[in-house]
């Protein structure tokens, strides 16, 4: 007898499995991949000994003390302050958009000058709400900054023109009137010293995990086990669970190309964004900078070019992984239909995580959501 079958060994599933086990329940975790940890999977690169963020850079940041204390039970964190830079036509700009960026763009020095400049150069949407990302960006930062640092990057990342994307995407990008290049405003920031995989492994200690196991196949072959389980925790794609009955949801995927270079420092920073449309990569990640101290004795460097791609699902000839839900109106509408179905048809299934909730959210928010599910189920967090 298994109490909880957890589908997906990513962050949501692993937090839930750890907590259910702490509450004395029997859990089984299954995952269709060859490894645990979902998209936060990290591993030591064989050629260099550098800890690699296999599915792109993941920087843990939160202002929630409960979440921070929780993850610190399973990993020691190195402090890492994300200060990426952007390159547009060979010029370097600081991110997030702050006084350093404004100074470089417009020569303004004080916050007052920057605000005045923006006021003179932005479109006032106060009477009508910005309808899309383009309008939102121009309202926030004006045409020049939009053209140089937002438009190209965003259109590459999402594969759609900015005027057809939801304004909400740009809300992730902070705008500041100080000289602070710290990308995230959160109180606690860092990266697990031994990587995220080890953190997830620690959460899953003592819990059976079956890899390379597709849930629908598993359910077919173990129908009794599934039927007798108290609940299923499903963290896969929402639309796939319901056999795409309302149509397919859009996701955006990524492709990474790695290179080992015979030098100990290629770009001087972990993340460089390329904001021109005709440069294919959106970012270059230099993994050693996520923990410079840990990698200091290594004389090579590992870089990954990040290219956004169309998502190709499990039925296509060359499937890839879903990374980002595309939360525009039409997709959200379909997702809502599935969510209604979720309540009516599958009361003993808990849907959680980026894919099953169809939400573009950060790691800490995934944990918040998992903790909420734990409290609903067991009353307390152990
Ligand atoms: N963005 C941008 N220029 C940049 C970086 C980000 O215009 O140099 C926009 C883009 O629309 C992107 C959004 O900000 O989709 C969120 O970026 P973030 O870096 O937070 O995304 P993630 O790290 O989740 O890929």
Tab-separated table of C-alpha atoms and ligand atoms in Angstrom:
chain	number	residue	atom	x	y	z
A	1	UNK	CA	0.000	0.000	0.000
A	2	UNK	CA	1.248	3.434	-0.973
A	3	UNK	CA	-0.422	6.501	0.552
A	4	UNK	CA	0.861	9.084	-1.918
A	5	UNK	CA	2.095	8.543	-5.447
A	6	UNK	CA	4.067	11.588	-6.470
A	7	UNK	CA	4.418	12.160	-10.169
A	8	UNK	CA	7.515	14.249	-10.814
A	9	UNK	CA	10.681	14.513	-8.707
A	10	UNK	CA	10.989	18.282	-9.144
A	11	UNK	CA	10.676	20.875	-6.417
A	12	UNK	CA	6.926	20.622	-5.760
A	13	UNK	CA	6.855	16.837	-5.765
A	14	UNK	CA	9.962	16.510	-3.604
A	15	UNK	CA	8.758	18.976	-0.950
A	16	UNK	CA	5.435	17.181	-0.786
A	17	UNK	CA	7.073	13.724	-0.646
A	18	UNK	CA	9.443	14.825	2.111
A	19	UNK	CA	6.608	16.269	4.186
A	20	UNK	CA	4.218	13.373	3.655
A	21	UNK	CA	6.983	11.006	4.761
A	22	UNK	CA	7.679	13.179	7.816
A	23	UNK	CA	3.968	12.807	8.634
A	24	UNK	CA	4.373	9.038	8.601
A	25	UNK	CA	2.918	8.394	5.148
A	26	UNK	CA	4.239	5.958	2.580
A	27	UNK	CA	5.251	7.647	-0.650
A	28	UNK	CA	6.417	6.594	-4.060
A	29	UNK	CA	7.946	9.126	-6.417
A	30	UNK	CA	7.998	8.462	-10.131
A	31	UNK	CA	9.600	10.549	-12.838
A	32	UNK	CA	9.833	10.046	-16.558
A	33	UNK	CA	13.315	11.531	-16.765
A	34	UNK	CA	16.576	9.729	-16.087
A	35	UNK	CA	17.246	11.952	-13.068
A	36	UNK	CA	15.562	13.657	-10.122
A	37	UNK	CA	15.281	17.432	-9.555
A	38	UNK	CA	13.307	18.409	-12.665
A	39	UNK	CA	14.536	21.572	-14.319
A	40	UNK	CA	16.680	22.588	-11.345
A	41	UNK	CA	18.913	19.586	-12.015
A	42	UNK	CA	22.611	20.351	-11.620
A	43	UNK	CA	25.579	18.079	-12.161
A	44	UNK	CA	29.353	18.229	-12.138
A	45	UNK	CA	30.559	18.552	-15.721
A	46	UNK	CA	32.972	15.686	-16.515
A	47	UNK	CA	35.310	17.785	-18.648
A	48	UNK	CA	35.886	20.603	-16.220
A	49	UNK	CA	34.693	19.659	-12.729
A	50	UNK	CA	32.401	22.687	-12.798
A	51	UNK	CA	28.887	22.455	-11.333
A	52	UNK	CA	26.555	22.890	-14.275
A	53	UNK	CA	22.976	24.198	-14.227
A	54	UNK	CA	21.836	21.772	-16.889
A	55	UNK	CA	18.463	23.418	-17.613
A	56	UNK	CA	19.615	27.010	-17.346
A	57	UNK	CA	20.592	29.278	-14.480
A	58	UNK	CA	18.647	28.830	-11.259
A	59	UNK	CA	19.272	31.307	-8.498
A	60	UNK	CA	17.330	30.719	-5.345
A	61	UNK	CA	15.858	33.888	-3.883
A	62	UNK	CA	13.097	34.503	-1.396
A	63	UNK	CA	11.946	36.886	1.274
A	64	UNK	CA	9.910	34.181	2.930
A	65	UNK	CA	11.658	33.032	6.086
A	66	UNK	CA	9.704	29.781	6.253
A	67	UNK	CA	10.809	28.855	2.732
A	68	UNK	CA	14.418	29.863	3.434
A	69	UNK	CA	14.541	27.848	6.653
A	70	UNK	CA	12.957	24.918	4.868
A	71	UNK	CA	15.530	24.722	2.037
A	72	UNK	CA	18.380	25.246	4.477
A	73	UNK	CA	17.447	21.936	6.095
A	74	UNK	CA	18.488	20.204	2.885
A	75	UNK	CA	21.364	22.277	1.497
A	76	UNK	CA	24.105	24.670	2.508
A	77	UNK	CA	23.797	27.790	0.373
A	78	UNK	CA	26.584	29.971	-0.989
A	79	UNK	CA	25.650	33.604	-1.224
A	80	UNK	CA	25.079	34.533	-4.853
A	81	UNK	CA	23.853	37.926	-5.946
A	82	UNK	CA	22.697	37.848	-9.528
A	83	UNK	CA	23.994	40.880	-11.448
A	84	UNK	CA	23.603	39.994	-15.108
A	85	UNK	CA	24.588	42.347	-17.894
A	86	UNK	CA	23.020	42.928	-21.278
A	87	UNK	CA	24.862	43.441	-24.568
A	88	UNK	CA	23.280	45.455	-27.351
A	89	UNK	CA	25.407	46.307	-30.413
A	90	UNK	CA	28.639	45.745	-28.450
A	91	UNK	CA	27.597	48.088	-25.636
A	92	UNK	CA	27.240	46.766	-22.095
A	93	UNK	CA	24.257	47.694	-19.913
A	94	UNK	CA	23.574	46.762	-16.313
A	95	UNK	CA	20.488	44.827	-15.321
A	96	UNK	CA	17.998	45.084	-13.793
A	97	UNK	CA	17.194	48.499	-15.235
A	98	UNK	CA	18.715	50.899	-12.726
A	99	UNK	CA	20.678	54.135	-12.508
A	100	UNK	CA	23.743	52.459	-14.059
A	101	UNK	CA	21.618	51.501	-17.072
A	102	UNK	CA	20.001	54.943	-17.327
A	103	UNK	CA	23.364	56.677	-17.017
A	104	UNK	CA	24.827	54.611	-19.827
A	105	UNK	CA	21.773	55.140	-22.048
A	106	UNK	CA	20.934	58.783	-21.427
A	107	UNK	CA	23.805	60.291	-19.417
A	108	UNK	CA	21.504	61.065	-16.481
A	109	UNK	CA	23.162	60.991	-13.065
A	110	UNK	CA	20.525	61.487	-10.390
A	111	UNK	CA	17.253	59.608	-9.823
A	112	UNK	CA	15.421	62.907	-10.350
A	113	UNK	CA	17.022	63.337	-13.793
A	114	UNK	CA	16.220	59.731	-14.686
A	115	UNK	CA	12.573	60.090	-13.660
A	116	UNK	CA	12.235	63.364	-15.562
A	117	UNK	CA	13.798	61.755	-18.631
A	118	UNK	CA	11.430	58.806	-18.441
A	119	UNK	CA	8.444	61.098	-17.906
A	120	UNK	CA	9.328	63.062	-21.037
A	121	UNK	CA	9.869	59.942	-23.133
A	122	UNK	CA	7.160	57.515	-22.093
A	123	UNK	CA	3.625	57.274	-23.337
A	124	UNK	CA	1.043	58.031	-20.702
A	125	UNK	CA	-1.307	55.078	-20.469
A	126	UNK	CA	-2.957	56.348	-17.288
A	127	UNK	CA	-6.315	56.702	-19.004
A	128	UNK	CA	-6.243	53.276	-20.685
A	129	UNK	CA	-4.393	50.284	-19.274
A	130	UNK	CA	-1.499	48.967	-21.434
A	131	UNK	CA	-2.940	46.176	-23.530
A	132	UNK	CA	0.197	44.161	-24.110
A	133	UNK	CA	3.885	43.819	-23.236
A	134	UNK	CA	4.976	46.411	-25.793
A	135	UNK	CA	2.624	49.080	-24.457
A	136	UNK	CA	3.507	48.191	-20.879
A	137	UNK	CA	7.247	48.440	-21.574
A	138	UNK	CA	6.976	51.749	-23.418
A	139	UNK	CA	4.843	53.121	-20.594
A	140	UNK	CA	7.433	52.068	-18.039
A	141	UNK	CA	10.741	52.893	-19.684
A	142	UNK	CA	10.189	54.615	-23.026
A	143	UNK	CA	10.932	53.670	-26.601
A	144	UNK	CA	14.753	53.678	-26.559
A	145	UNK	CA	15.215	51.342	-23.636
A	146	UNK	CA	12.401	49.167	-24.944
A	147	UNK	CA	14.052	48.901	-28.365
A	148	UNK	CA	17.566	48.249	-27.087
A	149	UNK	CA	17.035	46.014	-24.099
A	150	UNK	CA	13.549	44.530	-24.170
A	151	UNK	CA	12.070	44.052	-27.628
A	152	UNK	CA	14.695	41.768	-29.210
A	153	UNK	CA	15.267	39.680	-26.096
A	154	UNK	CA	11.584	39.188	-25.399
A	155	UNK	CA	10.646	38.337	-28.981
A	156	UNK	CA	13.451	35.773	-29.126
A	157	UNK	CA	12.489	34.312	-25.786
A	158	UNK	CA	8.791	33.964	-26.505
A	159	UNK	CA	8.857	33.595	-30.300
A	160	UNK	CA	6.082	36.187	-30.656
A	161	UNK	CA	5.903	39.935	-31.272
A	162	UNK	CA	5.821	41.983	-28.070
A	163	UNK	CA	2.475	43.496	-28.997
A	164	UNK	CA	0.884	40.060	-28.789
A	165	UNK	CA	2.382	39.119	-25.423
A	166	UNK	CA	0.777	39.732	-22.025
A	167	UNK	CA	2.011	42.788	-20.128
A	168	UNK	CA	2.466	40.642	-17.037
A	169	UNK	CA	5.720	39.060	-18.364
A	170	UNK	CA	7.536	42.353	-18.041
A	171	UNK	CA	6.463	42.710	-14.415
A	172	UNK	CA	9.206	40.216	-13.631
A	173	UNK	CA	11.795	42.730	-14.709
A	174	UNK	CA	12.423	45.253	-11.940
A	175	UNK	CA	12.955	48.998	-12.549
A	176	UNK	CA	15.033	50.876	-9.979
A	177	UNK	CA	16.182	54.373	-9.265
A	178	UNK	CA	19.387	53.487	-7.427
A	179	UNK	CA	22.817	52.191	-8.468
A	180	UNK	CA	22.029	48.634	-7.356
A	181	UNK	CA	22.722	45.840	-9.860
A	182	UNK	CA	21.304	43.150	-7.569
A	183	UNK	CA	18.682	41.539	-9.826
A	184	UNK	CA	16.447	40.224	-7.068
A	185	UNK	CA	15.244	42.340	-4.169
A	186	UNK	CA	14.830	39.343	-1.896
A	187	UNK	CA	16.263	39.082	1.610
A	188	UNK	CA	17.722	35.623	1.064
A	189	UNK	CA	19.613	34.624	-2.072
A	190	UNK	CA	21.998	31.856	-2.968
A	191	UNK	CA	22.776	28.581	-4.680
A	192	UNK	CA	23.180	25.221	-2.935
A	193	UNK	CA	26.939	24.617	-2.564
A	194	UNK	CA	26.612	21.005	-3.723
A	195	UNK	CA	23.975	21.789	-6.311
A	196	UNK	CA	20.201	21.468	-6.456
A	197	UNK	CA	20.291	17.762	-7.255
A	198	UNK	CA	21.925	17.047	-3.907
A	199	UNK	CA	19.313	19.223	-2.176
A	200	UNK	CA	16.477	17.254	-3.780
A	201	UNK	CA	18.276	13.987	-3.030
A	202	UNK	CA	18.406	15.002	0.634
A	203	UNK	CA	14.685	15.737	0.622
A	204	UNK	CA	13.977	12.348	-0.911
A	205	UNK	CA	16.144	10.349	1.499
A	206	UNK	CA	14.464	7.027	2.238
A	207	UNK	CA	11.681	7.564	-0.297
A	208	UNK	CA	11.518	5.129	-3.222
A	209	UNK	CA	11.985	6.866	-6.569
A	210	UNK	CA	11.326	5.225	-9.910
A	211	UNK	CA	12.961	7.020	-12.810
A	212	UNK	CA	12.212	6.698	-16.522
A	213	UNK	CA	8.620	5.939	-15.584
A	214	UNK	CA	5.769	7.559	-17.429
A	215	UNK	CA	2.756	8.106	-15.168
A	216	UNK	CA	0.057	7.137	-17.642
A	217	UNK	CA	1.925	3.911	-18.423
A	218	UNK	CA	2.518	3.324	-14.728
A	219	UNK	CA	-1.167	3.833	-13.942
A	220	UNK	CA	-2.087	1.297	-16.612
A	221	UNK	CA	0.223	-1.374	-15.194
A	222	UNK	CA	-0.365	-0.616	-11.517
A	223	UNK	CA	-4.022	0.303	-11.561
A	224	UNK	CA	-4.652	-1.248	-8.140
A	225	UNK	CA	-1.800	0.652	-6.514
A	226	UNK	CA	-3.023	3.885	-8.055
A	227	UNK	CA	-6.648	3.192	-7.103
A	228	UNK	CA	-5.744	2.375	-3.520
A	229	UNK	CA	-3.433	5.334	-3.020
A	230	UNK	CA	-4.873	8.080	-0.848
A	231	UNK	CA	-3.854	10.724	-3.338
A	232	UNK	CA	-1.821	11.327	-6.451
A	233	UNK	CA	0.416	14.385	-6.541
A	234	UNK	CA	0.688	15.303	-10.198
A	235	UNK	CA	3.334	17.800	-11.316
A	236	UNK	CA	3.385	17.049	-15.042
A	237	UNK	CA	1.651	19.028	-17.775
A	238	UNK	CA	-1.936	19.979	-16.997
A	239	UNK	CA	-3.190	19.419	-20.552
A	240	UNK	CA	-1.445	16.060	-20.914
A	241	UNK	CA	-3.125	14.763	-17.750
A	242	UNK	CA	-6.524	15.338	-19.327
A	243	UNK	CA	-5.466	13.896	-22.646
A	244	UNK	CA	-5.598	17.341	-24.300
A	245	UNK	CA	-9.405	17.249	-24.281
A	246	UNK	CA	-9.656	21.067	-24.472
A	247	UNK	CA	-6.672	21.411	-26.790
A	248	UNK	CA	-2.964	21.865	-26.241
A	249	UNK	CA	-1.462	24.526	-24.018
A	250	UNK	CA	1.544	26.422	-25.328
A	251	UNK	CA	4.921	26.129	-23.684
A	252	UNK	CA	8.233	27.645	-24.600
A	253	UNK	CA	11.321	25.500	-24.666
A	254	UNK	CA	15.070	26.100	-24.558
A	255	UNK	CA	18.138	24.526	-26.093
A	256	UNK	CA	21.626	24.723	-24.611
A	257	UNK	CA	24.951	24.400	-26.386
A	258	UNK	CA	27.950	23.918	-24.133
A	259	UNK	CA	31.548	24.884	-24.760
A	260	UNK	CA	34.646	24.282	-22.674
A	261	UNK	CA	37.207	27.052	-22.979
A	262	UNK	CA	40.876	26.955	-22.047
A	263	UNK	CA	40.726	29.956	-19.771
A	264	UNK	CA	39.569	30.588	-16.236
A	265	UNK	CA	37.259	33.505	-16.937
A	266	UNK	CA	35.418	34.145	-20.189
A	267	UNK	CA	32.846	36.855	-19.531
A	268	UNK	CA	33.444	37.965	-15.945
A	269	UNK	CA	29.879	37.322	-14.831
A	270	UNK	CA	27.504	34.333	-14.630
A	271	UNK	CA	24.865	35.611	-17.060
A	272	UNK	CA	25.130	37.828	-20.134
A	273	UNK	CA	21.912	38.652	-22.002
A	274	UNK	CA	21.986	39.318	-25.732
A	275	UNK	CA	19.174	41.725	-26.467
A	276	UNK	CA	19.559	42.038	-30.260
A	277	UNK	CA	17.003	40.052	-32.222
A	278	UNK	CA	19.457	38.819	-34.862
A	279	UNK	CA	21.841	37.256	-32.328
A	280	UNK	CA	20.320	33.843	-31.866
A	281	UNK	CA	21.171	33.153	-28.226
A	282	UNK	CA	19.333	34.996	-25.476
A	283	UNK	CA	22.028	34.348	-22.894
A	284	UNK	CA	25.470	32.936	-22.291
A	285	UNK	CA	25.868	31.330	-18.902
A	286	UNK	CA	29.342	30.890	-17.421
A	287	UNK	CA	28.741	28.343	-14.705
A	288	UNK	CA	31.887	28.840	-12.638
A	289	UNK	CA	30.695	32.287	-11.533
A	290	UNK	CA	27.751	30.804	-9.640
A	291	UNK	CA	30.330	29.847	-7.019
A	292	UNK	CA	33.676	31.465	-7.835
A	293	UNK	CA	35.296	30.311	-4.608
A	294	UNK	CA	34.370	26.664	-5.135
A	295	UNK	CA	35.706	26.738	-8.703
A	296	UNK	CA	38.780	28.899	-8.063
A	297	UNK	CA	41.354	26.138	-8.607
A	298	UNK	CA	39.889	25.090	-11.986
A	299	UNK	CA	41.752	26.570	-14.963
A	300	UNK	CA	39.038	25.890	-17.573
A	301	UNK	CA	35.624	27.370	-17.952
A	302	UNK	CA	32.289	26.005	-19.093
A	303	UNK	CA	29.849	28.226	-20.944
A	304	UNK	CA	26.343	27.441	-22.207
A	305	UNK	CA	24.630	29.255	-25.032
A	306	UNK	CA	20.889	29.433	-24.347
A	307	UNK	CA	18.546	29.400	-27.344
A	308	UNK	CA	14.768	29.614	-27.006
A	309	UNK	CA	12.858	27.099	-29.133
A	310	UNK	CA	9.383	26.036	-30.110
A	311	UNK	CA	8.098	23.403	-27.718
A	312	UNK	CA	7.771	19.931	-29.266
A	313	UNK	CA	5.632	17.576	-27.213
A	314	UNK	CA	5.976	13.858	-26.546
A	315	UNK	CA	4.207	12.933	-29.794
A	316	UNK	CA	6.616	14.755	-32.064
A	317	UNK	CA	9.624	13.153	-33.695
A	318	UNK	CA	12.163	15.107	-31.640
A	319	UNK	CA	10.479	16.052	-28.380
A	320	UNK	CA	12.033	18.656	-26.090
A	321	UNK	CA	11.168	19.873	-22.593
A	322	UNK	CA	8.459	22.357	-21.668
A	323	UNK	CA	10.076	25.237	-19.721
A	324	UNK	CA	7.765	28.222	-19.618
A	325	UNK	CA	3.981	28.282	-19.744
A	326	UNK	CA	2.818	30.964	-22.169
A	327	UNK	CA	0.339	32.779	-19.958
A	328	UNK	CA	-1.471	34.802	-22.601
A	329	UNK	CA	-5.243	35.186	-22.747
A	330	UNK	CA	-6.057	32.223	-24.960
A	331	UNK	CA	-3.790	29.792	-23.111
A	332	UNK	CA	-5.016	30.962	-19.722
A	333	UNK	CA	-8.543	30.432	-20.935
A	334	UNK	CA	-7.805	26.816	-21.867
A	335	UNK	CA	-5.900	26.325	-18.612
A	336	UNK	CA	-8.947	27.550	-16.666
A	337	UNK	CA	-11.109	24.920	-18.360
A	338	UNK	CA	-8.659	22.220	-17.309
A	339	UNK	CA	-8.571	23.626	-13.799
A	340	UNK	CA	-12.351	23.332	-13.550
A	341	UNK	CA	-12.119	19.754	-14.739
A	342	UNK	CA	-9.442	19.149	-12.143
A	343	UNK	CA	-11.857	19.933	-9.344
A	344	UNK	CA	-14.754	17.926	-10.731
A	345	UNK	CA	-13.073	14.882	-12.189
A	346	UNK	CA	-10.022	14.318	-10.034
A	347	UNK	CA	-10.697	15.222	-6.405
A	348	UNK	CA	-8.007	12.861	-5.168
A	349	UNK	CA	-5.304	14.406	-7.333
A	350	UNK	CA	-3.261	17.390	-6.149
A	351	UNK	CA	-1.895	19.383	-9.086
A	352	UNK	CA	1.248	21.377	-8.326
A	353	UNK	CA	4.286	23.062	-9.855
A	354	UNK	CA	4.925	25.174	-12.957
A	355	UNK	CA	3.491	22.658	-15.415
A	356	UNK	CA	0.453	21.380	-13.552
A	357	UNK	CA	-0.580	24.840	-12.341
A	358	UNK	CA	0.388	26.369	-15.694
A	359	UNK	CA	2.087	29.268	-13.919
A	360	UNK	CA	5.379	30.996	-14.650
A	361	UNK	CA	6.674	31.102	-11.131
A	362	UNK	CA	9.971	31.095	-9.277
A	363	UNK	CA	11.379	28.293	-7.135
A	364	UNK	CA	10.374	29.866	-3.840
A	365	UNK	CA	6.795	30.300	-5.022
A	366	UNK	CA	6.699	26.634	-5.991
A	367	UNK	CA	7.741	25.779	-2.440
A	368	UNK	CA	5.098	28.131	-1.025
A	369	UNK	CA	2.522	26.348	-3.126
A	370	UNK	CA	3.794	22.908	-2.009
A	371	UNK	CA	3.711	24.012	1.645
A	372	UNK	CA	0.120	25.182	1.143
A	373	UNK	CA	-0.773	21.731	-0.220
A	374	UNK	CA	1.027	20.074	2.709
A	375	UNK	CA	-0.901	22.177	5.228
A	376	UNK	CA	-4.208	21.391	3.528
A	377	UNK	CA	-3.386	17.716	3.693
A	378	UNK	CA	-1.672	17.349	7.074
A	379	UNK	CA	-2.399	20.566	8.925
A	380	UNK	CA	1.229	21.393	9.722
A	381	UNK	CA	4.670	21.691	8.203
A	382	UNK	CA	7.113	19.357	9.933
B	1	LIG	N1	13.722	40.700	-20.336
B	1	LIG	C1	14.142	41.616	-21.266
B	1	LIG	N2	15.470	41.865	-21.406
B	1	LIG	C2	16.402	41.232	-20.654
B	1	LIG	C3	15.969	40.294	-19.698
B	1	LIG	C4	14.624	40.042	-19.561
B	1	LIG	O1	13.339	42.215	-21.965
B	1	LIG	O2	17.612	41.496	-20.847
B	1	LIG	C5	12.259	40.447	-20.195
B	1	LIG	C6	11.774	39.341	-21.106
B	1	LIG	O3	10.496	39.702	-21.564
B	1	LIG	C7	11.679	38.154	-20.192
B	1	LIG	C8	11.259	38.787	-18.872
B	1	LIG	O4	11.925	40.054	-18.881
B	1	LIG	O5	10.727	37.231	-20.654
B	1	LIG	C9	11.633	37.989	-17.648
B	1	LIG	O6	13.027	37.758	-17.636
B	1	LIG	P1	13.746	36.855	-16.561
B	1	LIG	O7	15.198	37.027	-16.768
B	1	LIG	O8	13.158	37.133	-15.232
B	1	LIG	O9	13.278	35.405	-17.009
B	1	LIG	P2	13.804	33.950	-16.588
B	1	LIG	O10	15.038	34.106	-15.758
B	1	LIG	O11	12.669	33.307	-15.860
B	1	LIG	O12	14.079	33.313	-17.894
